[in-house]
mmCIF file of C-alpha atoms in Angstrom:
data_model
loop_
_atom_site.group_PDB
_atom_site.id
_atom_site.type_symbol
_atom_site.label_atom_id
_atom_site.label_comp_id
_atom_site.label_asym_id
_atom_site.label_seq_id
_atom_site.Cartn_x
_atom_site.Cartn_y
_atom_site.Cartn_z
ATOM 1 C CA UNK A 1 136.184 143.406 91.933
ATOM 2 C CA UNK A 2 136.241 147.298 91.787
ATOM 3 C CA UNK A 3 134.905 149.295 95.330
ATOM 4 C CA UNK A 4 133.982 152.999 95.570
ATOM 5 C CA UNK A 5 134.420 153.614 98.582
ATOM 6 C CA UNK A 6 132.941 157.196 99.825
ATOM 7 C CA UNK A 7 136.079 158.870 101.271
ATOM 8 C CA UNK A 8 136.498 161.963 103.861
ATOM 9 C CA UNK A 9 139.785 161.257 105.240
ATOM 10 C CA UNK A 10 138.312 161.114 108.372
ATOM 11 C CA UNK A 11 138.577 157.493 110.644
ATOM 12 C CA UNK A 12 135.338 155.860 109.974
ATOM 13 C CA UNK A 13 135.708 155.965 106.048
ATOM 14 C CA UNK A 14 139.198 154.536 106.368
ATOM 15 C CA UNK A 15 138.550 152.052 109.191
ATOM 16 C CA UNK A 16 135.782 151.182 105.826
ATOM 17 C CA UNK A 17 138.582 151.124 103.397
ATOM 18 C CA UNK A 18 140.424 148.525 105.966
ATOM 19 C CA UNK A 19 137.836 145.804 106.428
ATOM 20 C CA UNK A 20 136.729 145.871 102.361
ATOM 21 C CA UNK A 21 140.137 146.079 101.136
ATOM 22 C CA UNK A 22 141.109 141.933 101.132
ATOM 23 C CA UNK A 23 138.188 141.441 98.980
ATOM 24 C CA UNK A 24 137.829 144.658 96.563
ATOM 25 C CA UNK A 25 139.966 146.814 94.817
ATOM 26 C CA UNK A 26 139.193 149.507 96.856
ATOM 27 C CA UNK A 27 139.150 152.641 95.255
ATOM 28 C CA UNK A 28 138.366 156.268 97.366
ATOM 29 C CA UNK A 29 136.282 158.541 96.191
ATOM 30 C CA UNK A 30 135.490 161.929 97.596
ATOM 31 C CA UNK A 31 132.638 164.181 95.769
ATOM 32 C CA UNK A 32 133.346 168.258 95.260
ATOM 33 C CA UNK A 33 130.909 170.689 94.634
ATOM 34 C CA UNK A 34 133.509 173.118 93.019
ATOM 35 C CA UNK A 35 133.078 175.457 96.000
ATOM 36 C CA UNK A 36 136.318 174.719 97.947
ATOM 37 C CA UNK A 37 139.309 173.131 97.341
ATOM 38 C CA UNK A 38 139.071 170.849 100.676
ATOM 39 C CA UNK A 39 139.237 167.827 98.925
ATOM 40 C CA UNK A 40 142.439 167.788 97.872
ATOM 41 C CA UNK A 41 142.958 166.995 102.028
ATOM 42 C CA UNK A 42 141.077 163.479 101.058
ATOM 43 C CA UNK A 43 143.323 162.497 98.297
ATOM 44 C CA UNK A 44 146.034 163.914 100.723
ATOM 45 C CA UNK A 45 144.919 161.618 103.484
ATOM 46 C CA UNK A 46 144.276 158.700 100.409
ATOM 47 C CA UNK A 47 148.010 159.246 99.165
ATOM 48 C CA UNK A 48 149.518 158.618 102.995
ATOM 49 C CA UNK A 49 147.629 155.710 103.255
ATOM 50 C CA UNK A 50 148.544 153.899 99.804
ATOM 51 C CA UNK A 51 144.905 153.584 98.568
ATOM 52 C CA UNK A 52 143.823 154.915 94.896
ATOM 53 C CA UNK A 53 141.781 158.052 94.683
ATOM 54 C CA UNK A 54 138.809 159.900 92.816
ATOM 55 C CA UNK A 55 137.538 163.168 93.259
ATOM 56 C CA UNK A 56 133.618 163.171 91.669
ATOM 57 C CA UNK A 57 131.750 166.362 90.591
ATOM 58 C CA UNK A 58 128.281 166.647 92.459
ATOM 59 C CA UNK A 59 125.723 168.797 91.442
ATOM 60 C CA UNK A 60 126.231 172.056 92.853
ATOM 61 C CA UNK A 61 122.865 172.832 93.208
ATOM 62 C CA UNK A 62 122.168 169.955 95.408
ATOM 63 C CA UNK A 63 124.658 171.765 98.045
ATOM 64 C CA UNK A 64 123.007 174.888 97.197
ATOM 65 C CA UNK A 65 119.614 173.384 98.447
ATOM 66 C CA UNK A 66 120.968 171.570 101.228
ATOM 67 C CA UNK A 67 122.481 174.950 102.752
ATOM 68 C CA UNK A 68 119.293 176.535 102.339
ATOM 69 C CA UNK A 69 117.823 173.679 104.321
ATOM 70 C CA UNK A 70 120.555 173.578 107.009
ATOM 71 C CA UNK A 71 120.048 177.097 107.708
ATOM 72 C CA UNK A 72 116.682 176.444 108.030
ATOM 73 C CA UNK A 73 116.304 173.651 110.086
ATOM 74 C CA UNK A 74 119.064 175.071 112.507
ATOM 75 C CA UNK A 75 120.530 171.891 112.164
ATOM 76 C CA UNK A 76 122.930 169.914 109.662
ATOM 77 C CA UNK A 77 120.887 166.524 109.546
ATOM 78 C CA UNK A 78 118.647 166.537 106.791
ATOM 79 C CA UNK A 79 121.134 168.679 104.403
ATOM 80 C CA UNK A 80 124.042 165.960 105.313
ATOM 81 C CA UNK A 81 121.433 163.117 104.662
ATOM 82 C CA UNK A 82 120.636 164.946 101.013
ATOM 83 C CA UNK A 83 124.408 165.133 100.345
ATOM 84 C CA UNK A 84 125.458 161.981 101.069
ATOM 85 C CA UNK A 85 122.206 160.397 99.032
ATOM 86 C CA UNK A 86 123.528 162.201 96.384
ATOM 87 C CA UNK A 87 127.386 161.101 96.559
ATOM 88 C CA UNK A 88 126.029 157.414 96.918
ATOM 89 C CA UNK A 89 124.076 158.155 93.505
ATOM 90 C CA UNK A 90 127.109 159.544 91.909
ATOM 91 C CA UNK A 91 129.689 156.837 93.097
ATOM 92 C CA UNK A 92 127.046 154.081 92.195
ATOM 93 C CA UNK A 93 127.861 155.812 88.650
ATOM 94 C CA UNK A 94 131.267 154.360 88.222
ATOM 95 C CA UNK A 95 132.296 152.033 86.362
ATOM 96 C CA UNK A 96 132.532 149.784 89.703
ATOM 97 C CA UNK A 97 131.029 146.262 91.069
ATOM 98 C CA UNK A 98 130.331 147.745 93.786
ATOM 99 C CA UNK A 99 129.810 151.168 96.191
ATOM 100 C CA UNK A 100 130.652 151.833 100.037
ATOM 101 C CA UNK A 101 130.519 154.009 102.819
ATOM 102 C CA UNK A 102 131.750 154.625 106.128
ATOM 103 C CA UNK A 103 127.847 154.811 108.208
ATOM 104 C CA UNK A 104 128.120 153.149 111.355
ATOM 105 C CA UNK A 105 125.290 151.111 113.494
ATOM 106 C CA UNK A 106 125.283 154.121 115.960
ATOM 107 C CA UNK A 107 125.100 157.143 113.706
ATOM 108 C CA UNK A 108 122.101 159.367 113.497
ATOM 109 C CA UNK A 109 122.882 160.701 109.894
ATOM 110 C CA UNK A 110 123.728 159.842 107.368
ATOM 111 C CA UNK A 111 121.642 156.743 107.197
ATOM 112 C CA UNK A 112 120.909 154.509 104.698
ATOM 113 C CA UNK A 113 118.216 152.088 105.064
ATOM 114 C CA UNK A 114 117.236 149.213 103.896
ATOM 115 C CA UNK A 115 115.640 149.889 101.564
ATOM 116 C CA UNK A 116 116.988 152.860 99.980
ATOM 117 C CA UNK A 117 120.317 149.889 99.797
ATOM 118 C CA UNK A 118 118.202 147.810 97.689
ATOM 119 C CA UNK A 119 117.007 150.490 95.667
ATOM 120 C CA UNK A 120 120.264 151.982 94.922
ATOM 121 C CA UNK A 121 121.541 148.719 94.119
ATOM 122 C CA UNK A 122 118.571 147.382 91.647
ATOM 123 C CA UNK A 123 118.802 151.003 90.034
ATOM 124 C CA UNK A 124 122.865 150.733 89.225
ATOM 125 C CA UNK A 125 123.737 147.262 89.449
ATOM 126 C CA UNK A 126 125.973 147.742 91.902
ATOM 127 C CA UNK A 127 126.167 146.255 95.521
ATOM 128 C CA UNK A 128 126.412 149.036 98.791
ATOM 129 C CA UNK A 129 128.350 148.027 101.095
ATOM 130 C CA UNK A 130 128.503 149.362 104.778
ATOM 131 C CA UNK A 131 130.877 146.933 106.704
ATOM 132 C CA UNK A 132 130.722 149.234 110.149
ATOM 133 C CA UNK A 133 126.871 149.042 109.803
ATOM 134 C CA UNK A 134 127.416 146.499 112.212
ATOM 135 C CA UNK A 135 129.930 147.901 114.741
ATOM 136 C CA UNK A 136 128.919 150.166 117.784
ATOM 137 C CA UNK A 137 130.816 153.313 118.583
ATOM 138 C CA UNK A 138 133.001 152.051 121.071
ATOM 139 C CA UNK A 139 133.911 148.819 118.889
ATOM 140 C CA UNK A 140 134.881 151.335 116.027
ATOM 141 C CA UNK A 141 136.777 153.181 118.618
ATOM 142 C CA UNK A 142 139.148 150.767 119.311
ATOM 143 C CA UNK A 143 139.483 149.347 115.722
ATOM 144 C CA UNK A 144 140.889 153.147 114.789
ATOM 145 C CA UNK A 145 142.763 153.112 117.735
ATOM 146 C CA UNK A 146 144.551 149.894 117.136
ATOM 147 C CA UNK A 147 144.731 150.303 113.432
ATOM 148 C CA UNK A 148 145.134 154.178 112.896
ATOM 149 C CA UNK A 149 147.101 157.228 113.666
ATOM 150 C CA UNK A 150 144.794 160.052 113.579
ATOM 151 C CA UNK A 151 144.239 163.833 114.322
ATOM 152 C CA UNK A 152 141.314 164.606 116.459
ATOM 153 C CA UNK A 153 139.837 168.016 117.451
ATOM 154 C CA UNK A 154 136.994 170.573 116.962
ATOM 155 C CA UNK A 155 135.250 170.145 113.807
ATOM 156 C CA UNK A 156 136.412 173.969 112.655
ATOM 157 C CA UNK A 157 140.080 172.992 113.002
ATOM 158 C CA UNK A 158 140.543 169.634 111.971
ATOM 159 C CA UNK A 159 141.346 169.597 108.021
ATOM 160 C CA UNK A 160 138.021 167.915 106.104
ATOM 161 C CA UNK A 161 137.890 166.246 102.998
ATOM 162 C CA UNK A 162 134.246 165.741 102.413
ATOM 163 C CA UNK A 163 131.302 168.210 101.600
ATOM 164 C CA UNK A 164 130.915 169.498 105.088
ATOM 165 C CA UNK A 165 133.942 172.125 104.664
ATOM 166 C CA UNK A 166 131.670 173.355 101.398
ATOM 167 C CA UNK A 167 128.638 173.101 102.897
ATOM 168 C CA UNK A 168 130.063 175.514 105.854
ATOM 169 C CA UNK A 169 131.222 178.380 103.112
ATOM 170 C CA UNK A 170 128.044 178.292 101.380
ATOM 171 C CA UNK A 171 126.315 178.941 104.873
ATOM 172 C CA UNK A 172 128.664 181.521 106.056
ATOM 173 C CA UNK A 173 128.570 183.149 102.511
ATOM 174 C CA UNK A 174 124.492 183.734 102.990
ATOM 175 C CA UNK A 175 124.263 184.131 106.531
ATOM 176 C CA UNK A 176 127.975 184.523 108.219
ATOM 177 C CA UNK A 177 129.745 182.883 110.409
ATOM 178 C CA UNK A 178 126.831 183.144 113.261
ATOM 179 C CA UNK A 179 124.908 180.399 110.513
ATOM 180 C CA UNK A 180 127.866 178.202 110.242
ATOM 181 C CA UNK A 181 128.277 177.702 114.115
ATOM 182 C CA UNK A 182 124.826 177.667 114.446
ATOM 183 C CA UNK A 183 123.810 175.202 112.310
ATOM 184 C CA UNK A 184 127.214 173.023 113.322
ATOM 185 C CA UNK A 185 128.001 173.060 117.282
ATOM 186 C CA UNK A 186 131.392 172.121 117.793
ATOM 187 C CA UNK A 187 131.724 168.727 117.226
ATOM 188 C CA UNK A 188 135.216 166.288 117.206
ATOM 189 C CA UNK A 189 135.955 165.737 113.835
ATOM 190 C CA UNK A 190 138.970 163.651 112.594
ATOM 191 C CA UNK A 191 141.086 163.269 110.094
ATOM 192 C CA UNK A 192 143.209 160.609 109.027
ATOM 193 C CA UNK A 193 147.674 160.886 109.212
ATOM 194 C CA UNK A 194 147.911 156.886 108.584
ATOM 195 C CA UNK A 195 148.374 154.035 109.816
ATOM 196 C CA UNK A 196 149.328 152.963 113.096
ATOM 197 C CA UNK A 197 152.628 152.368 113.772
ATOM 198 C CA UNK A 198 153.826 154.097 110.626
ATOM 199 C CA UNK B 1 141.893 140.978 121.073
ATOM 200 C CA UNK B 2 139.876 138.222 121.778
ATOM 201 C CA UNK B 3 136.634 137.474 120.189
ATOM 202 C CA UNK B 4 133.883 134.859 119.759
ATOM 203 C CA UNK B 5 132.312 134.328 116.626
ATOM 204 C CA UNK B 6 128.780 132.040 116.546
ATOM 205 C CA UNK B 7 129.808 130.022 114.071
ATOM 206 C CA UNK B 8 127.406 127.093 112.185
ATOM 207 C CA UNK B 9 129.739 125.794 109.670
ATOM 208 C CA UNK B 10 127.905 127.681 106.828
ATOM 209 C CA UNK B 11 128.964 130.730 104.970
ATOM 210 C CA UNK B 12 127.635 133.614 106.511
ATOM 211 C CA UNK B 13 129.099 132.500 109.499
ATOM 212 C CA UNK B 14 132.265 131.878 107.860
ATOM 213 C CA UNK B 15 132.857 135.048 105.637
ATOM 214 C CA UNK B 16 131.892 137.092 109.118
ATOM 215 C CA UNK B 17 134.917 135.557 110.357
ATOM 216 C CA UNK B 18 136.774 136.755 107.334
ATOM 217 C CA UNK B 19 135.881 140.395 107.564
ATOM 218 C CA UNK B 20 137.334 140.304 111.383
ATOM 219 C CA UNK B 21 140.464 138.450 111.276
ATOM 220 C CA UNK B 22 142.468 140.744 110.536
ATOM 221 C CA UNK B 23 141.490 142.952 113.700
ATOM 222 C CA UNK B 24 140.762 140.143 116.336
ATOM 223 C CA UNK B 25 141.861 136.648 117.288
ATOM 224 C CA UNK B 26 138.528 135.010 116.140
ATOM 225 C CA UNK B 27 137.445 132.325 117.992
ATOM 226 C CA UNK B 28 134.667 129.902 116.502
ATOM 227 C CA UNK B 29 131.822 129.283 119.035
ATOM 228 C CA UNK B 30 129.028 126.950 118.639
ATOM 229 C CA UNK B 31 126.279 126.821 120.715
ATOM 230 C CA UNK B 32 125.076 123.308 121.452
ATOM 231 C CA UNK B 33 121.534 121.850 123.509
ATOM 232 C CA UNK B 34 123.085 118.162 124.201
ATOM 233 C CA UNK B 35 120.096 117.002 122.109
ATOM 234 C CA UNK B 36 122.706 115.460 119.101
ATOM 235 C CA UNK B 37 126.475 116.098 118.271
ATOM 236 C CA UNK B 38 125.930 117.671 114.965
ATOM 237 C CA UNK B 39 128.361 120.447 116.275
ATOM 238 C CA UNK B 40 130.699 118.746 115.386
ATOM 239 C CA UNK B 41 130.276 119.330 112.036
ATOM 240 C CA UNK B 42 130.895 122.887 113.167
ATOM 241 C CA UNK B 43 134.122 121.607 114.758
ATOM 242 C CA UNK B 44 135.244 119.988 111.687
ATOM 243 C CA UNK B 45 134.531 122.612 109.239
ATOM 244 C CA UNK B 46 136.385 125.468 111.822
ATOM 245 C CA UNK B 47 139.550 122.712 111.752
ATOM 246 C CA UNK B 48 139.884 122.821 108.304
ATOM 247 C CA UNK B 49 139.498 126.702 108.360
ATOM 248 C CA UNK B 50 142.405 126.862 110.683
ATOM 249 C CA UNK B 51 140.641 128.590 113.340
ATOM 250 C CA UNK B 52 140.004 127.838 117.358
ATOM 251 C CA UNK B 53 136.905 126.003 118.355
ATOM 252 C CA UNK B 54 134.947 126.078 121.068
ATOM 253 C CA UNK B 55 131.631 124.355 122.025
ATOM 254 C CA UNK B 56 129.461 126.491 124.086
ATOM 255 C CA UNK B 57 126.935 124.858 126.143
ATOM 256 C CA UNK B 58 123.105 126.548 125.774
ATOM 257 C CA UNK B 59 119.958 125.918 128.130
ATOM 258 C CA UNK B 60 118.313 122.821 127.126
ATOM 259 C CA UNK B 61 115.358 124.785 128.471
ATOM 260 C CA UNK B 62 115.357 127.523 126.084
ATOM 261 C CA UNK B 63 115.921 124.483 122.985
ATOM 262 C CA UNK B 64 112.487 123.015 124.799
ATOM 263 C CA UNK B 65 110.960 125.802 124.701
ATOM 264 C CA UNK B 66 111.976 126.972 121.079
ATOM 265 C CA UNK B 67 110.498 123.732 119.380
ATOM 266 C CA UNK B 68 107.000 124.151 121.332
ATOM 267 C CA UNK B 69 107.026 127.367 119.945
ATOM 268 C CA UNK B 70 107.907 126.838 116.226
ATOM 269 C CA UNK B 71 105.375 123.778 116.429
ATOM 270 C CA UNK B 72 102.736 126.158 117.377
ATOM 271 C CA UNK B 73 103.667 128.794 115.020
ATOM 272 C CA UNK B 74 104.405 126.448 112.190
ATOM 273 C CA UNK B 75 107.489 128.567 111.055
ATOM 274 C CA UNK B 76 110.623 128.844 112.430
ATOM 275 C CA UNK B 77 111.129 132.614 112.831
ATOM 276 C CA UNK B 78 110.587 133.280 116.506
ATOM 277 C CA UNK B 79 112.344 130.242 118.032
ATOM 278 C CA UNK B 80 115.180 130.840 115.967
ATOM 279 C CA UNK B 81 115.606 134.045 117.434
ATOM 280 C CA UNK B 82 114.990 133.595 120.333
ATOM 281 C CA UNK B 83 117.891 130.537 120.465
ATOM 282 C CA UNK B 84 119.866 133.092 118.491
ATOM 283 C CA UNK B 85 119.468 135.743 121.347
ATOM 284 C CA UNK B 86 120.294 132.991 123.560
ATOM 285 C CA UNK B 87 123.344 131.810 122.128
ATOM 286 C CA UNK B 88 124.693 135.589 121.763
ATOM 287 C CA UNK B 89 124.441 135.740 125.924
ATOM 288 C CA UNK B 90 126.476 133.079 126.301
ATOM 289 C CA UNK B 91 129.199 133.839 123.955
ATOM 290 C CA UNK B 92 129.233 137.255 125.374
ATOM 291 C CA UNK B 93 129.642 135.679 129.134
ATOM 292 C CA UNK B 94 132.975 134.327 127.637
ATOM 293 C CA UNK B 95 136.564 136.027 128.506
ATOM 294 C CA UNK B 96 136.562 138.104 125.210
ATOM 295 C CA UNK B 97 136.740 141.445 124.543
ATOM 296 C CA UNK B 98 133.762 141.233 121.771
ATOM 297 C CA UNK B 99 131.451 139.103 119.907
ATOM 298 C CA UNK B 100 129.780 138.506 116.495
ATOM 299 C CA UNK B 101 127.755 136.746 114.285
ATOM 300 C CA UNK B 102 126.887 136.300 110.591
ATOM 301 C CA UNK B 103 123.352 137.842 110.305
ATOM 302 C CA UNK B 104 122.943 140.168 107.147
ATOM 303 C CA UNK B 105 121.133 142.855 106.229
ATOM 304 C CA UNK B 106 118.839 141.297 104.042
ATOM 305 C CA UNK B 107 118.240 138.287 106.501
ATOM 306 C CA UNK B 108 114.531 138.192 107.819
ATOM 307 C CA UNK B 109 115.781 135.972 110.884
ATOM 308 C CA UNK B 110 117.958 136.011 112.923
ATOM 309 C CA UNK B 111 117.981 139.819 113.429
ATOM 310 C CA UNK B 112 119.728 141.633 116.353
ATOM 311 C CA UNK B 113 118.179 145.083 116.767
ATOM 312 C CA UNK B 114 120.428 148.288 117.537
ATOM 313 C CA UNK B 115 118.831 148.436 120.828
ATOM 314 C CA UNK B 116 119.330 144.677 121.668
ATOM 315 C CA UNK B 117 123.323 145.329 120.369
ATOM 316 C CA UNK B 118 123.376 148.008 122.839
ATOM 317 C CA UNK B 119 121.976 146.167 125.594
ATOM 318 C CA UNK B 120 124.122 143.288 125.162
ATOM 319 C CA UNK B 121 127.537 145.750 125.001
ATOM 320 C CA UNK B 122 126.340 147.082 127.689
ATOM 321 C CA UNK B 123 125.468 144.076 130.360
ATOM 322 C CA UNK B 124 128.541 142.166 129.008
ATOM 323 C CA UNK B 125 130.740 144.654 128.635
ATOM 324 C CA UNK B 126 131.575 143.184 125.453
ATOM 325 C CA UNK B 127 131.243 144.808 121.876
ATOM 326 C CA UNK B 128 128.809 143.288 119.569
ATOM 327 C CA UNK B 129 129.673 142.800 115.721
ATOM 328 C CA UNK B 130 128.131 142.057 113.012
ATOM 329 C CA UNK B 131 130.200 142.339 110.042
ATOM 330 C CA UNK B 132 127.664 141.402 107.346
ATOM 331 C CA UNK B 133 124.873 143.780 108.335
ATOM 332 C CA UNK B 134 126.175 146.391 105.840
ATOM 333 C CA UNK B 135 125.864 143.643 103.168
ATOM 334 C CA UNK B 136 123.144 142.208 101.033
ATOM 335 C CA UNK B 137 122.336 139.001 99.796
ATOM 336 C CA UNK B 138 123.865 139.334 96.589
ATOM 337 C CA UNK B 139 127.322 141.270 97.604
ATOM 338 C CA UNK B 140 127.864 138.149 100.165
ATOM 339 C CA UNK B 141 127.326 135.495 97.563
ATOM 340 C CA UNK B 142 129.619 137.339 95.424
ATOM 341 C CA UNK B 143 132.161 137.269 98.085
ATOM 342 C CA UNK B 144 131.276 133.634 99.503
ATOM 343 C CA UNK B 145 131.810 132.551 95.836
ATOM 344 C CA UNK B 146 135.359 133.994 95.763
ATOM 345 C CA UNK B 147 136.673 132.831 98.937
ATOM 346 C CA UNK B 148 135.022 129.851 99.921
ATOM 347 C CA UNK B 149 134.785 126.292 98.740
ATOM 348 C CA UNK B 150 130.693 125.858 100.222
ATOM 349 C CA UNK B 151 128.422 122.644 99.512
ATOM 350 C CA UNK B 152 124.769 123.980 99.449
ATOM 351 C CA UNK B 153 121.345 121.616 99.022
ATOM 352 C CA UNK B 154 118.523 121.383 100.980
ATOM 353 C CA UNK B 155 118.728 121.672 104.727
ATOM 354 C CA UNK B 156 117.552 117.912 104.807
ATOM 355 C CA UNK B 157 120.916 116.934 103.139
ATOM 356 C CA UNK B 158 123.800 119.024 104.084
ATOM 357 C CA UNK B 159 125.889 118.972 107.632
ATOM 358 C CA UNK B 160 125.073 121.456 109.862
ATOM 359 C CA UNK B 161 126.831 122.464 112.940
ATOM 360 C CA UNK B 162 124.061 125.002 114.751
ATOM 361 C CA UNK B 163 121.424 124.362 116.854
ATOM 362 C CA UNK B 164 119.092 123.608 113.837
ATOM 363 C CA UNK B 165 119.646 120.490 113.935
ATOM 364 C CA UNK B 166 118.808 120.070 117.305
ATOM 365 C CA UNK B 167 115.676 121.494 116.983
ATOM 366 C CA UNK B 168 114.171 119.974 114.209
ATOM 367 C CA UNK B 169 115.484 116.496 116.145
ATOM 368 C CA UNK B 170 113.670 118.125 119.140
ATOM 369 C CA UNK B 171 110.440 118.895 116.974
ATOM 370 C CA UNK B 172 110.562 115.237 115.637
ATOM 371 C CA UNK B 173 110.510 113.692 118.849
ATOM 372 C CA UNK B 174 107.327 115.339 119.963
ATOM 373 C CA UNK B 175 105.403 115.573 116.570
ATOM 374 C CA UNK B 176 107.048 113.156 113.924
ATOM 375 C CA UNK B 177 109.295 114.160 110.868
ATOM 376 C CA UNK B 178 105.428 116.009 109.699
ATOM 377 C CA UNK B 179 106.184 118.372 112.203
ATOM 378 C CA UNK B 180 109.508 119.180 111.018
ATOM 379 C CA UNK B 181 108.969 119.405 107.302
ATOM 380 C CA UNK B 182 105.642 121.509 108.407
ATOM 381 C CA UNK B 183 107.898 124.067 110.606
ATOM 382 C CA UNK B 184 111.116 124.033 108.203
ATOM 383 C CA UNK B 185 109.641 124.069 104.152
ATOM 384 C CA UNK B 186 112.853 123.297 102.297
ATOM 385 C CA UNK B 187 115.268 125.723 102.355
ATOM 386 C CA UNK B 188 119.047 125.984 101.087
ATOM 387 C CA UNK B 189 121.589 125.256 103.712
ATOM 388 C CA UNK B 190 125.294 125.822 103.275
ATOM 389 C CA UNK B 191 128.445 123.933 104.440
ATOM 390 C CA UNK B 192 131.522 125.258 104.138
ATOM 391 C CA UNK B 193 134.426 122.987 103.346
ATOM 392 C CA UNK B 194 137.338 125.102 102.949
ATOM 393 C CA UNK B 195 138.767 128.344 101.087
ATOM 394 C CA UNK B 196 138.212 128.826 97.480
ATOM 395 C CA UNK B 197 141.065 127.441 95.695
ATOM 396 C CA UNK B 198 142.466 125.035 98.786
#
């Protein structure tokens, strides 16, 4: 059976990757807007770690919006939450069984419900999957620890794969870099070198 | 590292296990009142999975108290859980570093709520998993269907190994096999005989 599995290069979606992969084909799949070219760190990230990889076109005015909001709010939560709705949509549009992501039990966004899962799934005909939807922070923790070699740091220095390193150039290109850091406090971010042990 | 794994025999339970073997030494635990030995059906089915078993003894209190409860209510819903919740405290008093279960997302009972995770984590010192709660009904049949060899029938019929079968003995005693069919309307129950293929 076929997975998409939403890909940043970062630990969670790759811990993901790990506990799907002895019953899919797993397949990763990171969405661009066409703004930067920080993808190509993703299928980077994919390429060291063996798995298959997509990049998918997303609608550039959805990150267009979702800046707007971002620098409204003064926070990155409901833009994020838009984004990642919209990748979910997108991957769901594969030729796939099924779609995944990387959410865990203890993250405040991106969420998906309950029912936005059943929805997404009775509108494609796909199943979403979110195998650490179950795990805690510290459980995940130790998984990447055990199972990973990765590079941690400041979310400004660490190379991303996913929509946030677009979604920070279209804020800094209307408001500077004042907006990006405003709307993002530093936060750890990681990214992915491979596997433990390697 | 070590962890326990409530385990009834059926496939939830079972395909949990699946998703964490590759990151633990699973351990199958089943709970059990002293009110019958159907855990050893659990004991049986774990043999032939090729995993460690171990019987866990419960609070024949809490089983008591349960089946007055679902007699009142006439469903099963909140003694279940509560035996669930039960069960969970006394896996997580074991000497493992974590614990799990087989609920899913889509089940309406048991459920183990992000704040009752937390609290359990955090009095045990244990981390809580639950490996299925990214996954709906139909991705986990789809998966059950590939990797397991299950019987399924009515719950009248088919073996089980958890403490269901103590309580609807425990129900009968007091009100007659009325009170049972009244509490548990026929539902499917699975029983899971090997891997797919074996």
């Amino acid at each position: 059976m076929d997975l998409a599995l939403l890909f940043s290069g970062g630990k969670d979606s790759t811990l993901a990757g790990l506990f799907l992969d002895s019953f899919y084909d797993v397949r990763l799949v990171t969405g661009r807007f066409g703004v930067t070219d920080d993808w190509e760190h993703a299928a980077a990230a994919a390429d060291r770690l063996g798995y298959p990889f997509e990049a998918v076109d997303l609608d550039r005015d959805v990150a267009e919006e979702a800046a707007a909001r971002m620098r409204e709010d003064g926070y990155p939560r409901n833009g994020i939450q838009r984004v990642h709705e919209h990748a979910l949509e997108r991957a769901a549009d594969l030729d796939v069984d099924a779609v995944a992501d990387g959410t865990r039990r203890d993250d405040r966004v991106p969420t998906v419900s309950r029912a936005q899962a059943q929805s997404l799934e009775d509108r494609h005909g796909v199943d979403y999957l979110s195998p650490l939807a179950g795990l805690g922070r510290h459980a995940v923790d130790r998984l990447v620890d055990e199972n990973l070699d990765v590079e941690t740091g400041p979310s400004a220095e660490i190379p991303k794969g996913d929509y946030e390193a677009e979604l920070r150039e279209l804020i800094a290109r209307e408001g500077g870099r004042e907006a990006v850091d405003r709307v993002f406090p530093d936060h750890e971010q990681s990214y992915v070198r491979g596997f433990a042990g390697d």
